[in-house]
């Protein structure tokens, strides 16, 4: 009925997409320690840094130092975001497995987020692919606002496919479709990912899940049912977009502990230890003072409720 897989890949993005929304930066040593905790929890794919200009994201200005200090298990893939070709050149000097380059499918978001149009960003893809390939780094193209965009509304399939086609043209190793606003519906996820997998059957396609009004858990299941190759989430639900209209604190990422709890409950294996993830999450909530958006952090798990006693 659900057409769900027995196993799901989960990419942890809290150290990048999460911390970029936190005004008070964590120390480099603390970030390195969190990476070690994530590895111990069973994560095999971790986004650890951003090569945005330090003046834009000072809380992530220590990308090179973080990458120089983290442990390097051979079965764990480390990834960083690059906003442009200059960022890719910085990343190429680091020991790094994979780069993510963000291209919004709608011009308004591209201009607000990266100061150029969607076409302007696509024009940079050839150079970024050349740089990443020369460094032996995989390239993932992130299609931001793949379904819905602020101050615009629903995004067309043609706009989404335009970015995907260019990613394939330059030889990207995969794309992910992002629910950037957190307002995207499960139907949009299912339709968009199904169409992309059908039209580009040799391409790996992930889903990057934001959460504004509680749609993310349903979107995760819709994405998996549509054939998504991986899901992206952030411990504690950290994240958001400081350029969006309104209060940025209402927009987080899907909390990784919520995602693991959901998948565990449905018999979908991730290889990630929920209790260890909760420990990481609790520490970050305390340190960052970020509003708690994680349902597991607020309400506990099924097992805890089952083992409770009536007063």
PDB file of C-alpha atoms in Angstrom:
ATOM      1  CA  UNK A   1       0.000   0.000   0.000  1.00  0.00           C
ATOM      2  CA  UNK A   2       2.670   2.512   1.033  1.00  0.00           C
ATOM      3  CA  UNK A   3       5.428   1.253  -1.301  1.00  0.00           C
ATOM      4  CA  UNK A   4       8.055   2.056   1.326  1.00  0.00           C
ATOM      5  CA  UNK A   5      11.612   0.684   1.358  1.00  0.00           C
ATOM      6  CA  UNK A   6      13.059  -1.607   4.008  1.00  0.00           C
ATOM      7  CA  UNK A   7      15.970   0.775   4.524  1.00  0.00           C
ATOM      8  CA  UNK A   8      16.415   4.543   4.180  1.00  0.00           C
ATOM      9  CA  UNK A   9      19.505   6.736   3.867  1.00  0.00           C
ATOM     10  CA  UNK A  10      19.469   9.737   6.205  1.00  0.00           C
ATOM     11  CA  UNK A  11      21.850  12.652   5.602  1.00  0.00           C
ATOM     12  CA  UNK A  12      22.467  14.804   8.679  1.00  0.00           C
ATOM     13  CA  UNK A  13      22.671  18.542   7.883  1.00  0.00           C
ATOM     14  CA  UNK A  14      22.508  20.139  11.333  1.00  0.00           C
ATOM     15  CA  UNK A  15      26.112  21.311  11.439  1.00  0.00           C
ATOM     16  CA  UNK A  16      25.535  23.354   8.291  1.00  0.00           C
ATOM     17  CA  UNK A  17      21.892  24.072   7.581  1.00  0.00           C
ATOM     18  CA  UNK A  18      21.129  23.994  11.289  1.00  0.00           C
ATOM     19  CA  UNK A  19      23.922  26.140  12.677  1.00  0.00           C
ATOM     20  CA  UNK A  20      23.668  28.780   9.939  1.00  0.00           C
ATOM     21  CA  UNK A  21      20.423  29.895  11.600  1.00  0.00           C
ATOM     22  CA  UNK A  22      22.052  30.227  15.032  1.00  0.00           C
ATOM     23  CA  UNK A  23      23.445  33.674  15.814  1.00  0.00           C
ATOM     24  CA  UNK A  24      25.879  32.556  18.535  1.00  0.00           C
ATOM     25  CA  UNK A  25      28.488  30.290  16.931  1.00  0.00           C
ATOM     26  CA  UNK A  26      29.664  27.039  18.457  1.00  0.00           C
ATOM     27  CA  UNK A  27      33.406  26.646  18.879  1.00  0.00           C
ATOM     28  CA  UNK A  28      35.373  24.656  16.338  1.00  0.00           C
ATOM     29  CA  UNK A  29      36.234  22.061  18.978  1.00  0.00           C
ATOM     30  CA  UNK A  30      32.561  21.652  19.861  1.00  0.00           C
ATOM     31  CA  UNK A  31      31.632  21.109  16.212  1.00  0.00           C
ATOM     32  CA  UNK A  32      34.344  18.474  15.888  1.00  0.00           C
ATOM     33  CA  UNK A  33      33.075  16.753  19.032  1.00  0.00           C
ATOM     34  CA  UNK A  34      29.524  16.722  17.625  1.00  0.00           C
ATOM     35  CA  UNK A  35      30.782  15.072  14.436  1.00  0.00           C
ATOM     36  CA  UNK A  36      32.371  12.352  16.571  1.00  0.00           C
ATOM     37  CA  UNK A  37      29.052  11.866  18.382  1.00  0.00           C
ATOM     38  CA  UNK A  38      27.222  11.639  15.071  1.00  0.00           C
ATOM     39  CA  UNK A  39      29.612   8.993  13.812  1.00  0.00           C
ATOM     40  CA  UNK A  40      29.091   6.997  17.013  1.00  0.00           C
ATOM     41  CA  UNK A  41      25.318   7.289  16.506  1.00  0.00           C
ATOM     42  CA  UNK A  42      25.626   5.578  13.132  1.00  0.00           C
ATOM     43  CA  UNK A  43      25.430   8.427  10.624  1.00  0.00           C
ATOM     44  CA  UNK A  44      27.137   7.580   7.337  1.00  0.00           C
ATOM     45  CA  UNK A  45      26.551  10.904   5.550  1.00  0.00           C
ATOM     46  CA  UNK A  46      27.119  14.198   7.357  1.00  0.00           C
ATOM     47  CA  UNK A  47      27.100  17.761   6.026  1.00  0.00           C
ATOM     48  CA  UNK A  48      29.691  19.425   8.216  1.00  0.00           C
ATOM     49  CA  UNK A  49      30.413  22.891   6.832  1.00  0.00           C
ATOM     50  CA  UNK A  50      29.643  25.735   4.453  1.00  0.00           C
ATOM     51  CA  UNK A  51      32.103  27.676   2.335  1.00  0.00           C
ATOM     52  CA  UNK A  52      29.974  30.806   2.258  1.00  0.00           C
ATOM     53  CA  UNK A  53      31.896  34.047   2.744  1.00  0.00           C
ATOM     54  CA  UNK A  54      32.727  34.484   6.459  1.00  0.00           C
ATOM     55  CA  UNK A  55      31.065  37.907   6.473  1.00  0.00           C
ATOM     56  CA  UNK A  56      27.805  36.306   5.318  1.00  0.00           C
ATOM     57  CA  UNK A  57      27.850  33.357   7.729  1.00  0.00           C
ATOM     58  CA  UNK A  58      30.423  34.078  10.445  1.00  0.00           C
ATOM     59  CA  UNK A  59      29.093  31.179  12.521  1.00  0.00           C
ATOM     60  CA  UNK A  60      30.389  28.831   9.794  1.00  0.00           C
ATOM     61  CA  UNK A  61      33.637  30.658   9.040  1.00  0.00           C
ATOM     62  CA  UNK A  62      35.759  27.813  10.459  1.00  0.00           C
ATOM     63  CA  UNK A  63      34.992  25.302   7.691  1.00  0.00           C
ATOM     64  CA  UNK A  64      38.633  24.479   6.982  1.00  0.00           C
ATOM     65  CA  UNK A  65      39.454  24.024  10.677  1.00  0.00           C
ATOM     66  CA  UNK A  66      36.457  21.752  11.248  1.00  0.00           C
ATOM     67  CA  UNK A  67      37.348  19.574   8.278  1.00  0.00           C
ATOM     68  CA  UNK A  68      40.964  19.377   9.416  1.00  0.00           C
ATOM     69  CA  UNK A  69      39.951  18.186  12.881  1.00  0.00           C
ATOM     70  CA  UNK A  70      37.194  15.624  12.389  1.00  0.00           C
ATOM     71  CA  UNK A  71      37.790  11.855  12.517  1.00  0.00           C
ATOM     72  CA  UNK A  72      37.735  10.052   9.171  1.00  0.00           C
ATOM     73  CA  UNK A  73      36.107   6.610   9.275  1.00  0.00           C
ATOM     74  CA  UNK A  74      36.320   5.095   5.784  1.00  0.00           C
ATOM     75  CA  UNK A  75      32.585   4.334   5.672  1.00  0.00           C
ATOM     76  CA  UNK A  76      31.405   7.887   6.438  1.00  0.00           C
ATOM     77  CA  UNK A  77      30.908  10.476   3.697  1.00  0.00           C
ATOM     78  CA  UNK A  78      31.487  14.139   4.581  1.00  0.00           C
ATOM     79  CA  UNK A  79      29.860  16.948   2.651  1.00  0.00           C
ATOM     80  CA  UNK A  80      29.965  20.752   2.567  1.00  0.00           C
ATOM     81  CA  UNK A  81      27.919  23.435   0.850  1.00  0.00           C
ATOM     82  CA  UNK A  82      29.448  25.841  -1.652  1.00  0.00           C
ATOM     83  CA  UNK A  83      27.476  28.973  -2.647  1.00  0.00           C
ATOM     84  CA  UNK A  84      29.544  29.736  -5.736  1.00  0.00           C
ATOM     85  CA  UNK A  85      32.728  28.885  -7.639  1.00  0.00           C
ATOM     86  CA  UNK A  86      34.901  30.724  -5.099  1.00  0.00           C
ATOM     87  CA  UNK A  87      33.514  28.520  -2.366  1.00  0.00           C
ATOM     88  CA  UNK A  88      34.232  25.438  -4.462  1.00  0.00           C
ATOM     89  CA  UNK A  89      37.865  26.499  -4.823  1.00  0.00           C
ATOM     90  CA  UNK A  90      38.164  26.759  -1.021  1.00  0.00           C
ATOM     91  CA  UNK A  91      36.519  23.380  -0.593  1.00  0.00           C
ATOM     92  CA  UNK A  92      38.822  21.758  -3.139  1.00  0.00           C
ATOM     93  CA  UNK A  93      41.760  22.354  -0.803  1.00  0.00           C
ATOM     94  CA  UNK A  94      40.099  20.321   1.975  1.00  0.00           C
ATOM     95  CA  UNK A  95      39.714  16.604   2.530  1.00  0.00           C
ATOM     96  CA  UNK A  96      36.071  16.353   1.566  1.00  0.00           C
ATOM     97  CA  UNK A  97      33.953  13.700  -0.151  1.00  0.00           C
ATOM     98  CA  UNK A  98      31.108  15.738  -1.564  1.00  0.00           C
ATOM     99  CA  UNK A  99      29.970  19.285  -2.357  1.00  0.00           C
ATOM    100  CA  UNK A 100      26.449  20.678  -2.473  1.00  0.00           C
ATOM    101  CA  UNK A 101      25.648  23.634  -4.711  1.00  0.00           C
ATOM    102  CA  UNK A 102      22.260  25.284  -4.178  1.00  0.00           C
ATOM    103  CA  UNK A 103      20.188  26.499  -7.132  1.00  0.00           C
ATOM    104  CA  UNK A 104      16.690  27.824  -6.358  1.00  0.00           C
ATOM    105  CA  UNK A 105      14.187  26.920  -9.059  1.00  0.00           C
ATOM    106  CA  UNK A 106      12.633  30.402  -8.805  1.00  0.00           C
ATOM    107  CA  UNK A 107      14.402  33.699  -9.488  1.00  0.00           C
ATOM    108  CA  UNK A 108      13.059  35.611  -6.486  1.00  0.00           C
ATOM    109  CA  UNK A 109      14.605  33.197  -4.028  1.00  0.00           C
ATOM    110  CA  UNK A 110      17.830  33.005  -6.043  1.00  0.00           C
ATOM    111  CA  UNK A 111      18.207  36.776  -5.990  1.00  0.00           C
ATOM    112  CA  UNK A 112      17.447  37.065  -2.293  1.00  0.00           C
ATOM    113  CA  UNK A 113      19.586  34.117  -1.236  1.00  0.00           C
ATOM    114  CA  UNK A 114      22.556  34.298  -3.601  1.00  0.00           C
ATOM    115  CA  UNK A 115      22.333  37.644  -5.362  1.00  0.00           C
ATOM    116  CA  UNK A 116      21.749  36.338  -8.873  1.00  0.00           C
ATOM    117  CA  UNK A 117      19.104  34.615 -10.963  1.00  0.00           C
ATOM    118  CA  UNK A 118      18.548  30.899 -11.411  1.00  0.00           C
ATOM    119  CA  UNK A 119      20.231  31.138 -14.826  1.00  0.00           C
ATOM    120  CA  UNK A 120      23.139  32.989 -13.265  1.00  0.00           C
ATOM    121  CA  UNK A 121      23.672  30.131 -10.828  1.00  0.00           C
ATOM    122  CA  UNK A 122      23.308  27.488 -13.531  1.00  0.00           C
ATOM    123  CA  UNK A 123      26.017  29.286 -15.500  1.00  0.00           C
ATOM    124  CA  UNK A 124      28.411  28.573 -12.609  1.00  0.00           C
ATOM    125  CA  UNK A 125      27.756  24.840 -12.581  1.00  0.00           C
ATOM    126  CA  UNK A 126      30.304  23.917 -15.250  1.00  0.00           C
ATOM    127  CA  UNK A 127      33.131  25.569 -13.313  1.00  0.00           C
ATOM    128  CA  UNK A 128      32.002  24.091 -10.005  1.00  0.00           C
ATOM    129  CA  UNK A 129      31.842  20.606 -11.547  1.00  0.00           C
ATOM    130  CA  UNK A 130      35.328  21.092 -12.987  1.00  0.00           C
ATOM    131  CA  UNK A 131      36.689  22.163  -9.592  1.00  0.00           C
ATOM    132  CA  UNK A 132      34.981  19.390  -7.635  1.00  0.00           C
ATOM    133  CA  UNK A 133      35.947  16.758 -10.193  1.00  0.00           C
ATOM    134  CA  UNK A 134      39.559  17.886 -10.117  1.00  0.00           C
ATOM    135  CA  UNK A 135      39.561  17.455  -6.348  1.00  0.00           C
ATOM    136  CA  UNK A 136      37.910  14.030  -6.537  1.00  0.00           C
ATOM    137  CA  UNK A 137      34.778  15.362  -4.830  1.00  0.00           C
ATOM    138  CA  UNK A 138      31.240  14.307  -5.703  1.00  0.00           C
ATOM    139  CA  UNK A 139      28.763  17.053  -6.603  1.00  0.00           C
ATOM    140  CA  UNK A 140      25.142  17.232  -5.468  1.00  0.00           C
ATOM    141  CA  UNK A 141      22.948  19.980  -6.911  1.00  0.00           C
ATOM    142  CA  UNK A 142      20.344  21.160  -4.420  1.00  0.00           C
ATOM    143  CA  UNK A 143      17.150  22.367  -6.065  1.00  0.00           C
ATOM    144  CA  UNK A 144      15.894  24.905  -3.532  1.00  0.00           C
ATOM    145  CA  UNK A 145      12.217  25.896  -3.649  1.00  0.00           C
ATOM    146  CA  UNK A 146      11.680  22.827  -5.802  1.00  0.00           C
ATOM    147  CA  UNK A 147       7.936  22.831  -5.148  1.00  0.00           C
ATOM    148  CA  UNK A 148       6.966  26.162  -3.572  1.00  0.00           C
ATOM    149  CA  UNK A 149       8.664  29.534  -3.141  1.00  0.00           C
ATOM    150  CA  UNK A 150       8.042  32.469  -0.758  1.00  0.00           C
ATOM    151  CA  UNK A 151       6.445  35.548  -2.315  1.00  0.00           C
ATOM    152  CA  UNK A 152       5.675  33.420  -5.380  1.00  0.00           C
ATOM    153  CA  UNK A 153       3.753  30.213  -4.678  1.00  0.00           C
ATOM    154  CA  UNK A 154       3.822  26.801  -6.407  1.00  0.00           C
ATOM    155  CA  UNK A 155       6.863  26.147  -8.611  1.00  0.00           C
ATOM    156  CA  UNK A 156       6.317  24.434 -11.958  1.00  0.00           C
ATOM    157  CA  UNK A 157       7.727  21.101 -13.060  1.00  0.00           C
ATOM    158  CA  UNK A 158       9.442  22.890 -15.964  1.00  0.00           C
ATOM    159  CA  UNK A 159      11.293  25.211 -13.578  1.00  0.00           C
ATOM    160  CA  UNK A 160      12.404  22.268 -11.440  1.00  0.00           C
ATOM    161  CA  UNK A 161      13.440  20.190 -14.454  1.00  0.00           C
ATOM    162  CA  UNK A 162      15.508  23.057 -15.853  1.00  0.00           C
ATOM    163  CA  UNK A 163      17.851  22.806 -12.860  1.00  0.00           C
ATOM    164  CA  UNK A 164      17.880  19.005 -12.921  1.00  0.00           C
ATOM    165  CA  UNK A 165      18.750  18.882 -16.634  1.00  0.00           C
ATOM    166  CA  UNK A 166      21.698  21.224 -16.153  1.00  0.00           C
ATOM    167  CA  UNK A 167      22.903  19.122 -13.214  1.00  0.00           C
ATOM    168  CA  UNK A 168      22.871  16.042 -15.445  1.00  0.00           C
ATOM    169  CA  UNK A 169      24.560  17.942 -18.285  1.00  0.00           C
ATOM    170  CA  UNK A 170      27.574  18.832 -16.126  1.00  0.00           C
ATOM    171  CA  UNK A 171      27.809  15.325 -14.655  1.00  0.00           C
ATOM    172  CA  UNK A 172      26.521  15.934 -11.134  1.00  0.00           C
ATOM    173  CA  UNK A 173      26.346  12.823  -8.976  1.00  0.00           C
ATOM    174  CA  UNK A 174      22.819  13.543  -7.774  1.00  0.00           C
ATOM    175  CA  UNK A 175      20.270  16.188  -6.915  1.00  0.00           C
ATOM    176  CA  UNK A 176      18.014  16.802  -3.997  1.00  0.00           C
ATOM    177  CA  UNK A 177      14.646  18.520  -4.112  1.00  0.00           C
ATOM    178  CA  UNK A 178      14.200  20.844  -1.157  1.00  0.00           C
ATOM    179  CA  UNK A 179      11.037  21.761   0.700  1.00  0.00           C
ATOM    180  CA  UNK A 180      12.647  25.106   1.389  1.00  0.00           C
ATOM    181  CA  UNK A 181       9.595  26.854   2.834  1.00  0.00           C
ATOM    182  CA  UNK A 182       8.313  23.969   4.955  1.00  0.00           C
ATOM    183  CA  UNK A 183       4.863  24.553   3.441  1.00  0.00           C
ATOM    184  CA  UNK A 184       5.111  21.949   0.694  1.00  0.00           C
ATOM    185  CA  UNK A 185       2.481  19.201   0.761  1.00  0.00           C
ATOM    186  CA  UNK A 186       2.930  15.413   0.595  1.00  0.00           C
ATOM    187  CA  UNK A 187       1.189  15.396  -2.788  1.00  0.00           C
ATOM    188  CA  UNK A 188       3.739  17.882  -4.145  1.00  0.00           C
ATOM    189  CA  UNK A 189       6.581  15.737  -2.805  1.00  0.00           C
ATOM    190  CA  UNK A 190       5.171  12.500  -4.167  1.00  0.00           C
ATOM    191  CA  UNK A 191       4.390  13.951  -7.586  1.00  0.00           C
ATOM    192  CA  UNK A 192       7.635  15.891  -7.934  1.00  0.00           C
ATOM    193  CA  UNK A 193       9.949  13.077  -6.906  1.00  0.00           C
ATOM    194  CA  UNK A 194       8.007  10.447  -8.875  1.00  0.00           C
ATOM    195  CA  UNK A 195       8.219  12.594 -12.006  1.00  0.00           C
ATOM    196  CA  UNK A 196      11.915  13.295 -11.534  1.00  0.00           C
ATOM    197  CA  UNK A 197      12.726   9.613 -10.970  1.00  0.00           C
ATOM    198  CA  UNK A 198      10.645   8.662 -14.013  1.00  0.00           C
ATOM    199  CA  UNK A 199      12.092  11.306 -16.330  1.00  0.00           C
ATOM    200  CA  UNK A 200      15.700  10.866 -15.177  1.00  0.00           C
ATOM    201  CA  UNK A 201      15.910   7.185 -14.121  1.00  0.00           C
ATOM    202  CA  UNK A 202      19.708   7.078 -13.788  1.00  0.00           C
ATOM    203  CA  UNK A 203      19.852  10.068 -11.431  1.00  0.00           C
ATOM    204  CA  UNK A 204      20.013   9.791  -7.645  1.00  0.00           C
ATOM    205  CA  UNK A 205      17.326  12.030  -6.122  1.00  0.00           C
ATOM    206  CA  UNK A 206      17.076  13.012  -2.459  1.00  0.00           C
ATOM    207  CA  UNK A 207      14.595  15.076  -0.448  1.00  0.00           C
ATOM    208  CA  UNK A 208      15.705  17.883   1.878  1.00  0.00           C
ATOM    209  CA  UNK A 209      12.998  18.439   4.479  1.00  0.00           C
ATOM    210  CA  UNK A 210      12.126  21.723   6.158  1.00  0.00           C
ATOM    211  CA  UNK A 211       9.261  22.007   8.617  1.00  0.00           C
ATOM    212  CA  UNK A 212       7.104  25.073   9.141  1.00  0.00           C
ATOM    213  CA  UNK A 213       3.613  23.776   9.855  1.00  0.00           C
ATOM    214  CA  UNK A 214       4.201  20.111  10.682  1.00  0.00           C
ATOM    215  CA  UNK A 215       4.153  18.732   7.133  1.00  0.00           C
ATOM    216  CA  UNK A 216       7.685  17.266   7.228  1.00  0.00           C
ATOM    217  CA  UNK A 217       6.911  13.760   8.610  1.00  0.00           C
ATOM    218  CA  UNK A 218       4.216  13.221   5.982  1.00  0.00           C
ATOM    219  CA  UNK A 219       6.556  14.623   3.339  1.00  0.00           C
ATOM    220  CA  UNK A 220       9.278  12.175   4.387  1.00  0.00           C
ATOM    221  CA  UNK A 221       6.963   9.221   3.820  1.00  0.00           C
ATOM    222  CA  UNK A 222       5.695  10.692   0.546  1.00  0.00           C
ATOM    223  CA  UNK A 223       9.278  11.126  -0.669  1.00  0.00           C
ATOM    224  CA  UNK A 224      10.249   7.557   0.214  1.00  0.00           C
ATOM    225  CA  UNK A 225       7.071   6.199  -1.349  1.00  0.00           C
ATOM    226  CA  UNK A 226       7.942   8.089  -4.543  1.00  0.00           C
ATOM    227  CA  UNK A 227      11.395   6.509  -4.649  1.00  0.00           C
ATOM    228  CA  UNK A 228      13.655   9.127  -3.048  1.00  0.00           C
ATOM    229  CA  UNK A 229      17.184   7.786  -2.642  1.00  0.00           C
ATOM    230  CA  UNK A 230      17.804   9.645   0.603  1.00  0.00           C
ATOM    231  CA  UNK A 231      16.277  12.068   3.115  1.00  0.00           C
ATOM    232  CA  UNK A 232      17.935  15.074   4.777  1.00  0.00           C
ATOM    233  CA  UNK A 233      17.224  16.293   8.312  1.00  0.00           C
ATOM    234  CA  UNK A 234      18.823  18.173  11.201  1.00  0.00           C
ATOM    235  CA  UNK A 235      19.309  17.178  14.827  1.00  0.00           C
ATOM    236  CA  UNK A 236      16.943  19.119  17.102  1.00  0.00           C
ATOM    237  CA  UNK A 237      15.200  20.522  14.034  1.00  0.00           C
ATOM    238  CA  UNK A 238      17.811  23.291  13.912  1.00  0.00           C
ATOM    239  CA  UNK A 239      17.688  25.484  10.854  1.00  0.00           C
ATOM    240  CA  UNK A 240      15.667  28.002   8.986  1.00  0.00           C
ATOM    241  CA  UNK A 241      16.159  30.794   6.525  1.00  0.00           C
ATOM    242  CA  UNK A 242      17.055  34.250   7.708  1.00  0.00           C
ATOM    243  CA  UNK A 243      15.947  35.735   4.360  1.00  0.00           C
ATOM    244  CA  UNK A 244      12.339  34.549   4.553  1.00  0.00           C
ATOM    245  CA  UNK A 245       9.481  36.927   5.344  1.00  0.00           C
ATOM    246  CA  UNK A 246       8.299  36.668   8.928  1.00  0.00           C
ATOM    247  CA  UNK A 247       9.868  35.091  11.994  1.00  0.00           C
ATOM    248  CA  UNK A 248      12.722  32.729  10.976  1.00  0.00           C
ATOM    249  CA  UNK A 249      12.350  30.708  14.181  1.00  0.00           C
ATOM    250  CA  UNK A 250       9.132  29.104  12.910  1.00  0.00           C
ATOM    251  CA  UNK A 251      10.991  27.443  10.037  1.00  0.00           C
ATOM    252  CA  UNK A 252      13.300  24.621  10.993  1.00  0.00           C
ATOM    253  CA  UNK A 253      14.513  21.461   9.347  1.00  0.00           C
ATOM    254  CA  UNK A 254      12.811  18.185  10.060  1.00  0.00           C
ATOM    255  CA  UNK A 255      14.267  17.012  13.368  1.00  0.00           C
ATOM    256  CA  UNK A 256      16.442  13.965  12.785  1.00  0.00           C
ATOM    257  CA  UNK A 257      15.212  12.341  15.978  1.00  0.00           C
ATOM    258  CA  UNK A 258      11.629  12.675  14.728  1.00  0.00           C
ATOM    259  CA  UNK A 259      12.581  11.157  11.381  1.00  0.00           C
ATOM    260  CA  UNK A 260      14.425   8.208  12.955  1.00  0.00           C
ATOM    261  CA  UNK A 261      11.575   7.635  15.418  1.00  0.00           C
ATOM    262  CA  UNK A 262       9.056   7.627  12.563  1.00  0.00           C
ATOM    263  CA  UNK A 263      11.089   5.268  10.383  1.00  0.00           C
ATOM    264  CA  UNK A 264      11.914   2.939  13.278  1.00  0.00           C
ATOM    265  CA  UNK A 265       8.221   2.728  14.108  1.00  0.00           C
ATOM    266  CA  UNK A 266       7.416   1.726  10.539  1.00  0.00           C
ATOM    267  CA  UNK A 267      10.108  -0.926  10.381  1.00  0.00           C
ATOM    268  CA  UNK A 268      12.368   1.059   8.052  1.00  0.00           C
ATOM    269  CA  UNK A 269      16.014   0.620   9.022  1.00  0.00           C
ATOM    270  CA  UNK A 270      18.454   3.541   9.049  1.00  0.00           C
ATOM    271  CA  UNK A 271      21.356   2.132  11.065  1.00  0.00           C
ATOM    272  CA  UNK A 272      21.145   5.202  13.322  1.00  0.00           C
ATOM    273  CA  UNK A 273      20.723   4.957  17.099  1.00  0.00           C
ATOM    274  CA  UNK A 274      17.780   7.108  18.189  1.00  0.00           C
ATOM    275  CA  UNK A 275      18.923   7.443  21.802  1.00  0.00           C
ATOM    276  CA  UNK A 276      22.327   8.751  20.729  1.00  0.00           C
ATOM    277  CA  UNK A 277      20.671  11.225  18.375  1.00  0.00           C
ATOM    278  CA  UNK A 278      18.452  12.443  21.210  1.00  0.00           C
ATOM    279  CA  UNK A 279      21.525  13.005  23.360  1.00  0.00           C
ATOM    280  CA  UNK A 280      23.119  15.143  20.632  1.00  0.00           C
ATOM    281  CA  UNK A 281      19.870  17.027  20.153  1.00  0.00           C
ATOM    282  CA  UNK A 282      19.395  17.773  23.846  1.00  0.00           C
ATOM    283  CA  UNK A 283      22.898  19.215  24.060  1.00  0.00           C
ATOM    284  CA  UNK A 284      22.380  21.462  21.051  1.00  0.00           C
ATOM    285  CA  UNK A 285      19.007  22.707  22.261  1.00  0.00           C
ATOM    286  CA  UNK A 286      20.609  23.692  25.557  1.00  0.00           C
ATOM    287  CA  UNK A 287      23.617  25.358  23.909  1.00  0.00           C
ATOM    288  CA  UNK A 288      21.854  27.241  21.132  1.00  0.00           C
ATOM    289  CA  UNK A 289      18.613  28.158  22.955  1.00  0.00           C
ATOM    290  CA  UNK A 290      16.880  27.432  19.641  1.00  0.00           C
ATOM    291  CA  UNK A 291      13.092  26.972  20.005  1.00  0.00           C
ATOM    292  CA  UNK A 292      12.338  23.289  20.511  1.00  0.00           C
ATOM    293  CA  UNK A 293      10.619  21.987  17.377  1.00  0.00           C
ATOM    294  CA  UNK A 294      11.391  18.307  17.862  1.00  0.00           C
ATOM    295  CA  UNK A 295       8.329  16.249  18.740  1.00  0.00           C
ATOM    296  CA  UNK A 296      10.500  13.556  20.333  1.00  0.00           C
ATOM    297  CA  UNK A 297      12.205  16.156  22.531  1.00  0.00           C
ATOM    298  CA  UNK A 298       8.839  17.480  23.692  1.00  0.00           C
ATOM    299  CA  UNK A 299       6.735  14.329  23.831  1.00  0.00           C
ATOM    300  CA  UNK A 300       9.093  11.364  24.055  1.00  0.00           C
ATOM    301  CA  UNK A 301       8.816   8.124  22.108  1.00  0.00           C
ATOM    302  CA  UNK A 302       6.236   5.372  21.668  1.00  0.00           C
ATOM    303  CA  UNK A 303       8.340   3.069  23.820  1.00  0.00           C
ATOM    304  CA  UNK A 304       8.518   5.576  26.659  1.00  0.00           C
ATOM    305  CA  UNK A 305       4.781   6.060  26.591  1.00  0.00           C
ATOM    306  CA  UNK A 306       4.162   2.313  26.468  1.00  0.00           C
ATOM    307  CA  UNK A 307       6.370   1.819  29.529  1.00  0.00           C
ATOM    308  CA  UNK A 308       4.812   4.670  31.515  1.00  0.00           C
ATOM    309  CA  UNK A 309       2.541   3.970  34.467  1.00  0.00           C
ATOM    310  CA  UNK A 310      -0.781   5.505  35.430  1.00  0.00           C
ATOM    311  CA  UNK A 311      -0.559   7.747  38.486  1.00  0.00           C
TER     312      UNK A 311
END
